[in-house]
Amino acid sequence: MVDGPTLALDAMGGDHAPGIVVRGADIALARMPDLKLILVGDEAQLRPLIENTKRLANSDFKLIHTDKAVGASEKPSVALRSGRNSSMRLAINQVADGEADGVVSAGNTGALMAMSKFVLRMCPGIERPAIASFFPTRRGETCMLDLGANVDCDSENLVQFALMGEIFSRMVLGLSRPKVGLLNVGSEEQKGSDAVRGAAAVLRETESENFEYVGFVEGDDITAGTVDVIVTDGFSGNIALKTAEGTSRMITQFLRDAFKSSWAARLGYLLCRGALEQMRKRLDPRRYNGAVFLGLNGISVKSHGGTDALGFANAVCVAADMCRYGFLEKVKEEIALYGDSSGANLTRQTSVAS
Amino acid sequence: MVDGPTLALDAMGGDHAPGIVVRGADIALARMPDLKLILVGDEAQLRPLIENTKRLANSDFKLIHTDKAVGASEKPSVALRSGRNSSMRLAINQVADGEADGVVSAGNTGALMAMSKFVLRMCPGIERPAIASFFPTRRGETCMLDLGANVDCDSENLVQFALMGEIFSRMVLGLSRPKVGLLNVGSEEQKGSDAVRGAAAVLRETESENFEYVGFVEGDDITAGTVDVIVTDGFSGNIALKTAEGTSRMITQFLRDAFKSSWAARLGYLLCRGALEQMRKRLDPRRYNGAVFLGLNGISVKSHGGTDALGFANAVCVAADMCRYGFLEKVKEEIALYGDSSGANLTRQTSVAS
């Protein structure tokens, strides 16, 4: 049982930490008994919680004590300067020091990104990191990136996101040749910003056996499941993510109101409840928990701040899968093959290769 | 009955034209009997349809014949060059010629925007047009702009959109001092692109009795109804709009699947049907039909291409309301008051005024 990946968990990050982190770690161990976990946080709080667990308490875990945590609304720059002994920072350090293969935190996203980038550095050849996550779609799941790491992206960034996204989706969805689309305001070639059109020009010319570039997609393609990977800048991606979440919440509230609006509806709801529960599961944000920071020279996974133990466990398992799959090595290989940090290189080298 | 606005309708635009245009016109007349309508399209197709209507047939309508129409997928530049005798162009010309107070079309959005801009020109002081529409929210309705007229917007454009949006929302929602927010990836001051932060700096300094600038809002605020007017560039706005539509469609499909998944669920559905119908109405895109082109020197309203007669009638009524309300005059007044085309002017003049 020592072959599995070792993961450092920021036990103090997130709205319901450290409880959900400890219970989440326990759930993750039930699914992946070969995991080795390092919990970083306040020992006085963590010990009793761990004693209450079935598997974690009896596993070969490690506890690193600190009573410092990064605040949920702390500015990334402040966290970076003054959070050197925070649970988040010490957990990331474990990866940099070679003690862990990856880090998971439900804490402050901006701080986690800033610290991960500072401590782990960028993956050689990648210019900007991207936040990637999965969306439920009418056909299954779609990976989208960037969800907010970079407000401004140029065409080179978008091309690199496409490469990282297809590798990530091959890993998570088990697809052999995922379809990749660029998010735009129309499907015609002349539409969109310079960055989007520039990235399209490069991707159109790319012939890779690893992915298929299908062109521009629009906002409604995200949930339609038209493609497996949707590439966009962090501004639009973040707005699309939150718009989808908001719309989903609004419809859920409207549904709840409808089911309460009459006695017939209340009775009807009781009859539908099992079926609606299935639907709720299809949309369950915990299933899609774990926004992954791609492009760093190390595995860093962000769990949703408000998630529960199950959601946190899913984020832990995503990080474990990335380690097992050799995600970093695959990104380095493709970047070396298709061009280091230049879209022009990508075109040239794939043209020769194809 | 000659006091109402005169509207020119592109009778050949949209997926189900001319049927929905004629029936939509008839519904609009039932609501607003003082409207005067000019239908532009193929007389041979229109005459029998009009004869089947109750009110339109007996109203003081005008018919302008043309057998040319702009194709749904025609490029705006091509439509502009070769569509001089199209129903869309001739309908817009009616406004420019002073024969109509506004134009409504369910045809090709890009072509309608290009032609409207070319024929009607920009409203003095406004630099770029914006597409505005309403979203259903948990609290009511929110106006969002730009939904796709401009891929790149600078801070000045965004400030002008804010002014046009608050006037439009005061008109449609009847609010005395609507809340205005700028769409961003976070609510902190340092977040976002230069354009968004620049617009925020100007709006923060603006003290107007007509609207309240509340700061940055995020994607999930659109449906939460946090503000009355959401201002963004056409790229993010279009993606947010389509993401919301797609999410809504996905959940509707999941619901349909759930209600069909067992006999208990089918029975439950029958009991809930009335209540769900109420919910469907709350979300009905036809209620929010009518994307308005703001910033032009004339009233031009785009109906959804796939809408039915009821949706088209709503778009006609929005155009009629804008004419009655004196929308163009109000925009001109505010732009003159708060600064012509410069955010700096806006700040300076309102500081003096406040």
CSV table of N, CA and C in Angstrom, one decimal, chain B residues 9-84:
chain,number,residue,atom,x,y,z
B,9,LEU,N,-42.2,46.7,-39.8
B,9,LEU,CA,-41.9,45.3,-39.5
B,9,LEU,C,-41.3,44.6,-40.7
B,10,ASP,N,-40.1,44.0,-40.5
B,10,ASP,CA,-39.5,43.2,-41.5
B,10,ASP,C,-40.3,41.9,-41.5
B,11,ALA,N,-41.2,41.8,-42.5
B,11,ALA,CA,-42.1,40.6,-42.5
B,11,ALA,C,-41.5,39.3,-42.9
B,12,MET,N,-40.2,39.4,-43.5
B,12,MET,CA,-39.6,38.2,-44.1
B,12,MET,C,-38.5,37.7,-43.2
B,13,GLY,N,-38.2,38.3,-42.1
B,13,GLY,CA,-37.0,37.9,-41.2
B,13,GLY,C,-37.4,36.9,-40.2
B,14,GLY,N,-36.6,35.9,-39.9
B,14,GLY,CA,-36.9,34.9,-38.9
B,14,GLY,C,-37.2,33.6,-39.4
B,15,ASP,N,-37.1,32.6,-38.6
B,15,ASP,CA,-37.3,31.2,-39.0
B,15,ASP,C,-38.7,30.9,-39.5
B,16,HIS,N,-39.7,31.6,-38.9
B,16,HIS,CA,-41.1,31.2,-39.2
B,16,HIS,C,-41.8,32.4,-39.8
B,17,ALA,N,-41.0,33.3,-40.5
B,17,ALA,CA,-41.6,34.4,-41.2
B,17,ALA,C,-42.2,33.9,-42.5
B,18,PRO,N,-43.2,34.6,-43.1
B,18,PRO,CA,-43.9,35.8,-42.5
B,18,PRO,C,-45.0,35.5,-41.5
B,19,GLY,N,-45.4,34.2,-41.3
B,19,GLY,CA,-46.5,33.8,-40.5
B,19,GLY,C,-46.5,34.5,-39.1
B,20,ILE,N,-45.4,34.3,-38.4
B,20,ILE,CA,-45.3,34.8,-37.0
B,20,ILE,C,-45.3,36.4,-37.0
B,21,VAL,N,-44.8,37.0,-38.0
B,21,VAL,CA,-44.8,38.4,-38.1
B,21,VAL,C,-46.2,39.0,-38.2
B,22,VAL,N,-47.0,38.4,-39.1
B,22,VAL,CA,-48.4,38.8,-39.3
B,22,VAL,C,-49.2,38.5,-38.0
B,23,ARG,N,-49.1,37.3,-37.5
B,23,ARG,CA,-49.9,37.0,-36.3
B,23,ARG,C,-49.4,37.8,-35.1
B,24,GLY,N,-48.1,38.0,-35.0
B,24,GLY,CA,-47.5,38.8,-34.0
B,24,GLY,C,-48.0,40.2,-34.0
B,25,ALA,N,-48.1,40.8,-35.2
B,25,ALA,CA,-48.6,42.1,-35.4
B,25,ALA,C,-50.0,42.2,-34.9
B,26,ASP,N,-50.8,41.2,-35.2
B,26,ASP,CA,-52.2,41.2,-34.8
B,26,ASP,C,-52.3,41.1,-33.3
B,27,ILE,N,-51.4,40.3,-32.6
B,27,ILE,CA,-51.5,40.3,-31.1
B,27,ILE,C,-51.0,41.6,-30.5
B,28,ALA,N,-50.0,42.3,-31.2
B,28,ALA,CA,-49.6,43.6,-30.7
B,28,ALA,C,-50.7,44.6,-30.8
B,29,LEU,N,-51.4,44.5,-31.8
B,29,LEU,CA,-52.6,45.5,-32.0
B,29,LEU,C,-53.7,45.3,-31.0
B,30,ALA,N,-53.8,44.0,-30.6
B,30,ALA,CA,-54.8,43.7,-29.5
B,30,ALA,C,-54.4,44.4,-28.2
B,31,ARG,N,-53.1,44.5,-28.0
B,31,ARG,CA,-52.6,45.1,-26.8
B,31,ARG,C,-52.5,46.6,-26.9
B,32,MET,N,-52.1,47.0,-28.1
B,32,MET,CA,-51.9,48.5,-28.3
B,32,MET,C,-52.7,48.9,-29.6
B,33,PRO,N,-54.0,49.1,-29.5
B,33,PRO,CA,-54.8,49.4,-30.7
B,33,PRO,C,-54.4,50.7,-31.4
B,34,ASP,N,-53.6,51.5,-30.8
B,34,ASP,CA,-53.2,52.8,-31.4
B,34,ASP,C,-52.0,52.7,-32.3
B,35,LEU,N,-51.4,51.5,-32.4
B,35,LEU,CA,-50.2,51.3,-33.2
B,35,LEU,C,-50.5,51.4,-34.7
B,36,LYS,N,-49.6,51.9,-35.4
B,36,LYS,CA,-49.7,51.9,-36.9
B,36,LYS,C,-48.6,51.0,-37.4
B,37,LEU,N,-48.9,50.0,-38.2
B,37,LEU,CA,-47.9,49.1,-38.7
B,37,LEU,C,-47.7,49.2,-40.2
B,38,ILE,N,-46.4,49.1,-40.5
B,38,ILE,CA,-46.0,49.0,-41.9
B,38,ILE,C,-45.3,47.6,-42.1
B,39,LEU,N,-45.9,46.8,-42.9
B,39,LEU,CA,-45.3,45.4,-43.1
B,39,LEU,C,-44.6,45.5,-44.4
B,40,VAL,N,-43.3,45.0,-44.3
B,40,VAL,CA,-42.5,45.0,-45.5
B,40,VAL,C,-42.1,43.6,-45.9
B,41,GLY,N,-42.6,43.2,-47.1
B,41,GLY,CA,-42.3,41.8,-47.5
B,41,GLY,C,-43.1,41.4,-48.8
B,42,ASP,N,-43.1,40.1,-49.0
B,42,ASP,CA,-43.7,39.6,-50.2
B,42,ASP,C,-45.3,39.7,-50.2
B,43,GLU,N,-45.8,40.6,-51.0
B,43,GLU,CA,-47.2,40.8,-50.9
B,43,GLU,C,-48.1,39.6,-51.2
B,44,ALA,N,-47.6,38.7,-52.1
B,44,ALA,CA,-48.4,37.5,-52.4
B,44,ALA,C,-48.5,36.6,-51.2
B,45,GLN,N,-47.4,36.5,-50.4
B,45,GLN,CA,-47.5,35.7,-49.2
B,45,GLN,C,-48.2,36.4,-48.1
B,46,LEU,N,-48.1,37.8,-48.0
B,46,LEU,CA,-48.6,38.5,-46.9
B,46,LEU,C,-50.1,38.7,-46.9
B,47,ARG,N,-50.6,39.0,-48.1
B,47,ARG,CA,-52.1,39.3,-48.2
B,47,ARG,C,-53.0,38.2,-47.6
B,48,PRO,N,-52.8,37.0,-48.0
B,48,PRO,CA,-53.7,36.0,-47.5
B,48,PRO,C,-53.5,35.8,-45.9
B,49,LEU,N,-52.3,36.0,-45.4
B,49,LEU,CA,-52.1,35.9,-44.0
B,49,LEU,C,-52.8,37.0,-43.3
B,50,ILE,N,-52.7,38.2,-43.8
B,50,ILE,CA,-53.3,39.4,-43.2
B,50,ILE,C,-54.8,39.2,-43.2
B,51,GLU,N,-55.3,38.7,-44.3
B,51,GLU,CA,-56.8,38.5,-44.4
B,51,GLU,C,-57.3,37.6,-43.3
B,52,ASN,N,-56.5,36.7,-42.8
B,52,ASN,CA,-56.9,35.8,-41.7
B,52,ASN,C,-56.8,36.4,-40.3
B,53,THR,N,-56.3,37.6,-40.2
B,53,THR,CA,-56.2,38.3,-38.9
B,53,THR,C,-57.5,39.1,-38.6
B,54,LYS,N,-57.7,39.3,-37.3
B,54,LYS,CA,-58.8,40.0,-36.8
B,54,LYS,C,-58.6,41.5,-36.8
B,55,ARG,N,-57.5,41.9,-36.2
B,55,ARG,CA,-57.3,43.3,-36.0
B,55,ARG,C,-56.5,43.9,-37.1
B,56,LEU,N,-55.4,43.2,-37.4
B,56,LEU,CA,-54.5,43.8,-38.5
B,56,LEU,C,-55.2,44.1,-39.8
B,57,ALA,N,-56.0,43.1,-40.2
B,57,ALA,CA,-56.8,43.3,-41.5
B,57,ALA,C,-57.6,44.5,-41.5
B,58,ASN,N,-58.2,44.9,-40.3
B,58,ASN,CA,-59.1,46.0,-40.2
B,58,ASN,C,-58.4,47.3,-39.7
B,59,SER,N,-57.0,47.2,-39.5
B,59,SER,CA,-56.3,48.4,-39.1
B,59,SER,C,-55.8,49.2,-40.2
B,60,ASP,N,-55.3,50.3,-39.9
B,60,ASP,CA,-54.8,51.2,-40.9
B,60,ASP,C,-53.3,50.9,-41.3
B,61,PHE,N,-53.1,49.6,-41.6
B,61,PHE,CA,-51.7,49.2,-41.9
B,61,PHE,C,-51.3,49.6,-43.3
B,62,LYS,N,-50.0,49.4,-43.6
B,62,LYS,CA,-49.5,49.7,-44.9
B,62,LYS,C,-48.6,48.5,-45.3
B,63,LEU,N,-48.6,48.2,-46.6
B,63,LEU,CA,-47.8,47.1,-47.0
B,63,LEU,C,-46.8,47.5,-48.1
B,64,ILE,N,-45.6,47.3,-47.8
B,64,ILE,CA,-44.6,47.6,-48.9
B,64,ILE,C,-44.0,46.3,-49.4
B,65,HIS,N,-44.2,46.2,-50.7
B,65,HIS,CA,-43.8,44.9,-51.3
B,65,HIS,C,-42.3,44.8,-51.7
B,66,THR,N,-41.7,43.7,-51.4
B,66,THR,CA,-40.4,43.3,-51.9
B,66,THR,C,-40.4,41.8,-51.8
B,67,ASP,N,-39.8,41.2,-52.8
B,67,ASP,CA,-39.6,39.7,-52.7
B,67,ASP,C,-38.2,39.3,-52.3
B,68,LYS,N,-37.4,40.3,-51.9
B,68,LYS,CA,-36.0,40.0,-51.4
B,68,LYS,C,-36.0,40.0,-49.9
B,69,ALA,N,-35.2,39.0,-49.4
B,69,ALA,CA,-35.0,38.9,-48.0
B,69,ALA,C,-33.5,38.6,-47.7
B,70,VAL,N,-33.1,39.1,-46.5
B,70,VAL,CA,-31.7,38.8,-46.1
B,70,VAL,C,-31.6,37.3,-45.6
B,71,GLY,N,-30.7,36.6,-46.0
B,71,GLY,CA,-30.6,35.2,-45.6
B,71,GLY,C,-30.1,35.1,-44.1
B,72,ALA,N,-30.5,34.0,-43.4
B,72,ALA,CA,-30.2,33.9,-42.0
B,72,ALA,C,-28.7,33.8,-41.7
B,73,SER,N,-28.0,33.2,-42.7
B,73,SER,CA,-26.6,33.1,-42.5
B,73,SER,C,-25.7,34.0,-43.3
B,74,GLU,N,-26.4,35.0,-43.9
B,74,GLU,CA,-25.7,35.9,-44.8
B,74,GLU,C,-24.7,36.8,-43.9
B,75,LYS,N,-23.5,37.0,-44.4
B,75,LYS,CA,-22.6,37.9,-43.7
B,75,LYS,C,-23.2,39.3,-43.7
B,76,PRO,N,-23.0,40.0,-42.6
B,76,PRO,CA,-23.5,41.4,-42.5
B,76,PRO,C,-23.0,42.3,-43.6
B,77,SER,N,-21.7,42.1,-43.9
B,77,SER,CA,-21.1,43.0,-45.0
B,77,SER,C,-21.7,42.7,-46.3
B,78,VAL,N,-22.1,41.4,-46.6
B,78,VAL,CA,-22.7,41.0,-47.9
B,78,VAL,C,-24.1,41.6,-47.9
B,79,ALA,N,-24.9,41.4,-46.8
B,79,ALA,CA,-26.2,41.9,-46.7
B,79,ALA,C,-26.3,43.4,-46.9
B,80,LEU,N,-25.3,44.1,-46.3
B,80,LEU,CA,-25.2,45.6,-46.5
B,80,LEU,C,-25.0,46.0,-47.9
B,81,ARG,N,-24.2,45.2,-48.6
B,81,ARG,CA,-23.9,45.6,-50.0
B,81,ARG,C,-25.0,45.2,-51.0
B,82,SER,N,-25.5,43.9,-50.8
B,82,SER,CA,-26.4,43.4,-51.8
B,82,SER,C,-27.9,43.4,-51.3
B,83,GLY,N,-28.2,43.8,-50.1
B,83,GLY,CA,-29.5,43.7,-49.6
B,83,GLY,C,-30.3,45.0,-49.6
B,84,ARG,N,-30.0,45.9,-50.6
B,84,ARG,CA,-30.6,47.2,-50.6
B,84,ARG,C,-32.1,47.1,-50.8
